[in-house]
């Protein structure tokens, strides 16, 4: 069965430290899509990135980077030189190409606290 | 485009009252869904719809009804509010196809006393 695990419930670091949020997924589908969303203290949910299963290239966007490894079924998210504004809950999600209901399977989220 | 809109933003209900949370999207998305988010927990799917006239239950459907008469609107009805339904409710929409990201409304904070 499909599943997304974010084992880190809460992470606290001091500003400017690098931090990695882990995401491990399970799926039987060979074609699937992985997503990261951010939920800042204001409460809205913001899309960060999408990765499909055929593209294992790592992605970098400013201070954010994502490491997709099919061999370990992981899609980890790293923030370099963290800032207080990065404080948020981060969710990882999975969507399978064969799912005709277009469901997203969500991890439980990791609360990231960046201390000044 | 307004994206996904939800009303109201805040609501207080007494136990046993009913109400409807409104959700609308202007992106012509076929897929819409309702989630609830409780403190320290992730998103739990209540109901979803893959198109007008088609709805289905998610993980936690009890106590909620939905309908989808148009592509744009997907209201969530609480039949008889209970304190256990105190939560933040998010409506979301997504284009047809599993590669697309989901767009979320701003949420409705519901308190049932």
Short mmCIF file of C-alpha atoms in Angstrom, two decimals, chain A residues 11 13-22 36-38 48 59-67 76-90 110-114:
data_model
loop_
_atom_site.label_atom_id
_atom_site.label_comp_id
_atom_site.label_asym_id
_atom_site.label_seq_id
_atom_site.Cartn_x
_atom_site.Cartn_y
_atom_site.Cartn_z
CA UNK A 11 13.35 19.81 14.29
CA UNK A 13 18.04 24.51 14.72
CA UNK A 14 19.74 27.83 15.10
CA UNK A 15 19.58 30.28 12.25
CA UNK A 16 22.17 29.77 9.51
CA UNK A 17 22.48 26.07 10.17
CA UNK A 18 21.70 23.62 7.39
CA UNK A 19 18.79 21.29 8.01
CA UNK A 20 17.45 18.24 6.18
CA UNK A 21 13.88 17.03 6.36
CA UNK A 22 13.42 13.37 5.59
CA UNK A 36 6.69 19.09 -0.86
CA UNK A 37 4.43 21.69 0.71
CA UNK A 38 5.12 24.34 3.31
CA UNK A 48 7.20 23.95 -3.12
CA UNK A 59 16.85 20.10 -7.68
CA UNK A 60 18.12 23.33 -6.22
CA UNK A 61 16.14 26.50 -5.79
CA UNK A 62 18.05 29.15 -3.91
CA UNK A 63 18.65 27.85 -0.39
CA UNK A 64 16.35 24.89 -0.96
CA UNK A 65 17.44 21.60 -2.44
CA UNK A 66 15.82 18.24 -2.88
CA UNK A 67 17.51 14.85 -3.04
CA UNK A 76 14.65 14.59 1.27
CA UNK A 77 14.52 18.35 1.53
CA UNK A 78 17.49 20.44 2.63
CA UNK A 79 17.49 24.08 3.62
CA UNK A 80 20.90 25.65 3.52
CA UNK A 81 21.74 28.58 5.80
CA UNK A 82 18.33 28.45 7.42
CA UNK A 83 16.45 31.61 8.28
CA UNK A 84 13.74 32.35 10.83
CA UNK A 85 11.26 32.72 7.96
CA UNK A 86 11.80 29.05 7.15
CA UNK A 87 10.00 28.13 10.35
CA UNK A 88 6.98 26.14 9.24
CA UNK A 89 5.49 22.70 9.01
CA UNK A 90 6.67 20.89 5.91
CA UNK A 110 7.75 17.94 10.13
CA UNK A 111 7.64 21.07 12.23
CA UNK A 112 10.78 23.09 11.65
CA UNK A 113 11.76 25.73 14.19
CA UNK A 114 14.54 28.12 13.32
#
